[in-house]
Each structure stands twice: as C-alpha cells, then as structure tokens.
C-alpha atoms as a printed R data frame, in Angstrom:
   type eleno elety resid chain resno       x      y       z
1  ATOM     1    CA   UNK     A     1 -11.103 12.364 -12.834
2  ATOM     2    CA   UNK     A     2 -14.810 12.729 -12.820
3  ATOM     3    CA   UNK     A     3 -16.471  9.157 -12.699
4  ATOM     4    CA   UNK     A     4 -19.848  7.720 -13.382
5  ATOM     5    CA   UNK     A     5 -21.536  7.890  -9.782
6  ATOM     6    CA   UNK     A     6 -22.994  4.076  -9.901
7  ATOM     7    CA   UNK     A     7 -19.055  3.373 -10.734
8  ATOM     8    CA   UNK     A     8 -17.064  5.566  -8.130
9  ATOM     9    CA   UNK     A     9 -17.233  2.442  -5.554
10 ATOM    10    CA   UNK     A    10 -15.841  0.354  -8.447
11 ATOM    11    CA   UNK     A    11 -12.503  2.797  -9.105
12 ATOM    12    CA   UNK     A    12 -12.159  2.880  -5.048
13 ATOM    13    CA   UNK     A    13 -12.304 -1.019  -5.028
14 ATOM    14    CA   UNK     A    14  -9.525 -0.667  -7.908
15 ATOM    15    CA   UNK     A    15  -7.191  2.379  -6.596
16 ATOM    16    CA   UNK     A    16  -6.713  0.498  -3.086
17 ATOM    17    CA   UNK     A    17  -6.100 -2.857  -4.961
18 ATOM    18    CA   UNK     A    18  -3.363 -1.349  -6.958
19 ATOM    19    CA   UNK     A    19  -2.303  1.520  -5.021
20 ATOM    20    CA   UNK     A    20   0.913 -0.627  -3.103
21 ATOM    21    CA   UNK     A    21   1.764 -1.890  -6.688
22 ATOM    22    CA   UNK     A    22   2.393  1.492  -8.172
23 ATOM    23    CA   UNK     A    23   3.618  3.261  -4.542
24 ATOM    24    CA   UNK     A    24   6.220  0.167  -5.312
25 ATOM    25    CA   UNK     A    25   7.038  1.131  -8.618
26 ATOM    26    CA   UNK     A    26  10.309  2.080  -9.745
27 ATOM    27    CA   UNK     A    27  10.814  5.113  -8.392
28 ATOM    28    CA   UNK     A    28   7.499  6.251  -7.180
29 ATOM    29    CA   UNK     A    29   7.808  7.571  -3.658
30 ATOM    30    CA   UNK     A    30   4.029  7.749  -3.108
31 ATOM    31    CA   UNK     A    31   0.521  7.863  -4.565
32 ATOM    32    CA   UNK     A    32  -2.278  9.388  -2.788
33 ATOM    33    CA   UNK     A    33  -6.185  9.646  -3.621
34 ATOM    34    CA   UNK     A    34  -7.599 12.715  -3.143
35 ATOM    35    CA   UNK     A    35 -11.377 13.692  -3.708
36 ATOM    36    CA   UNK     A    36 -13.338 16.892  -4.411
37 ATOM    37    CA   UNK     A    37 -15.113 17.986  -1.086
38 ATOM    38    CA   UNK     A    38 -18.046 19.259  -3.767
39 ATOM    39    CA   UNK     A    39 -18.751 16.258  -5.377
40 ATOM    40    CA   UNK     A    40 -18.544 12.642  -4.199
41 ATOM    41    CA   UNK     A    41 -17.763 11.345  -7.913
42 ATOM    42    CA   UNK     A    42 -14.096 13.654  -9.078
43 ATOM    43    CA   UNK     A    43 -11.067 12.358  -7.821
44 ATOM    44    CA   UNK     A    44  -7.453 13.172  -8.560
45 ATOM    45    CA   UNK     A    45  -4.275 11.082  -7.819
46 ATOM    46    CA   UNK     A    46  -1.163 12.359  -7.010
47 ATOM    47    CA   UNK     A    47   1.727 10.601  -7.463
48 ATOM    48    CA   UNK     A    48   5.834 11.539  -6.949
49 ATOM    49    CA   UNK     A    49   8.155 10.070  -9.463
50 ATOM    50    CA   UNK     A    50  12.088 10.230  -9.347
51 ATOM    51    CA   UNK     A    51  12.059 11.687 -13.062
52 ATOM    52    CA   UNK     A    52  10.333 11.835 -15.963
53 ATOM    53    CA   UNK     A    53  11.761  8.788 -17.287
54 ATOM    54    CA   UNK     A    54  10.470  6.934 -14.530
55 ATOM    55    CA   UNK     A    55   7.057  8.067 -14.955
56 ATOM    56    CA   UNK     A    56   7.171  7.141 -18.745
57 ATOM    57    CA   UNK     A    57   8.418  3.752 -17.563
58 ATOM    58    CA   UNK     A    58   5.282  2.906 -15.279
59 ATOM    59    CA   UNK     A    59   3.030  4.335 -17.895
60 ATOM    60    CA   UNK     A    60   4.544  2.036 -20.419
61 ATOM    61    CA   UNK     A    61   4.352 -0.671 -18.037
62 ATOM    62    CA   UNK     A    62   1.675 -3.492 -17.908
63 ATOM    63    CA   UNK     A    63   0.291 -2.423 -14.647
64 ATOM    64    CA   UNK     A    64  -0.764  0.838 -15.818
65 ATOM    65    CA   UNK     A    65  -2.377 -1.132 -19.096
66 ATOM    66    CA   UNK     A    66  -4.064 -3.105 -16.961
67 ATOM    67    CA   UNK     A    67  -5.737  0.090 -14.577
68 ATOM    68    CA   UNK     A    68  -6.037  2.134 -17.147
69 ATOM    69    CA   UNK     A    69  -7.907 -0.176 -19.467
70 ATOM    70    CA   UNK     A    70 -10.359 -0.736 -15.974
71 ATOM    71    CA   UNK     A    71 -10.560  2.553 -14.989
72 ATOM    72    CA   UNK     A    72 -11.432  4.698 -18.803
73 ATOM    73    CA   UNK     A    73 -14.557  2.486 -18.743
74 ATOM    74    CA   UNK     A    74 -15.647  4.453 -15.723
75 ATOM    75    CA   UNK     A    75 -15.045  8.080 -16.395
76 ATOM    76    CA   UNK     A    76 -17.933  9.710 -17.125
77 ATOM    77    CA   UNK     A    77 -15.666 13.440 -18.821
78 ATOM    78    CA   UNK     A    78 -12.961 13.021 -20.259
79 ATOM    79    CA   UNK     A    79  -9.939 12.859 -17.318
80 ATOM    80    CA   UNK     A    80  -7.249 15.450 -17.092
81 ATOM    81    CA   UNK     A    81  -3.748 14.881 -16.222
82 ATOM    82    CA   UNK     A    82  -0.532 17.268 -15.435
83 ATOM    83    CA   UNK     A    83   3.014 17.073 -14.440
84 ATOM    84    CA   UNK     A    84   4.245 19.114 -11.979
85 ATOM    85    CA   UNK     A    85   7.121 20.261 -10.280
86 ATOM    86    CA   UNK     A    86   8.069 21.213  -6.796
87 ATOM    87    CA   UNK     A    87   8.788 25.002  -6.892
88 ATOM    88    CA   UNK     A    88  11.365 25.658  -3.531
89 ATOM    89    CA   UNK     A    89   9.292 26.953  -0.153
C-alpha cells in the first residue's frame, strides 16, 4: 500500500489501533506491518488466516468496513492485495 506521505502517521495511528482486533479475529493467527526500506510511505500487511472462508468472513465483517473505509482515503496508488500459500520448506 503506497500512502499519501502527510497521511502515513495517520494509517500507523490506525493499524496499531486495530491491529489486536483483527490478530483476534476468527481465525487469524497474526497480522504484521511491514514497510519498504526504500520509501517511508509503502507498506504491506501480512496476515495468516485458517482458510479462505475465514478471510472472506473478516472482510465481510464490520471491522474491516470500518478500516477500510479509513484507510482508502489515504492511499495515494491504487493498493494491491494477494493470497498466498505456504509452499513446504
């Protein structure tokens, strides 16, 4: 996510007053913030979710209405997302 840079300390102030509320989401077993080491402004979050379904649940949820409808104001490209999975080591 690549943010407006007068807003990045605005989507901080947001991500770590919501981040326990999704980490304790129905089966999310973490979110973490991560951010570009070549520009202050692009983040990503990476979350782990039980299953599919249980993604789709938290992005149906009000909680992600609510952050969402925050954190789109601040963007200042259009933000990517992807689901992954864990390929064995």
């Amino acid at each position: 996510m690549e943010f407006q840079q007068a807003k990045v300390d605005t989507f901080l102030d947001l991500f770590y007053k919501t981040r326990d509320k999704i980490a304790g989401f129905d089966g999310c077993s973490g979110v973490e913030l991560l951010n570009s080491i070549d520009a202050g402004n692009i983040f990503f979050t990476y979350s782990k979710w039980e299953s599919e379904q249980h993604l789709e649940n938290y992005r149906r949820s009000e909680l992600f209405r609510q952050t969402w409808t925050i954190t789109k104001e601040l963007f200042c490209n259009k933000p990517e997302a992807w689901s992954l999975t864990q390929l064995g080591t």
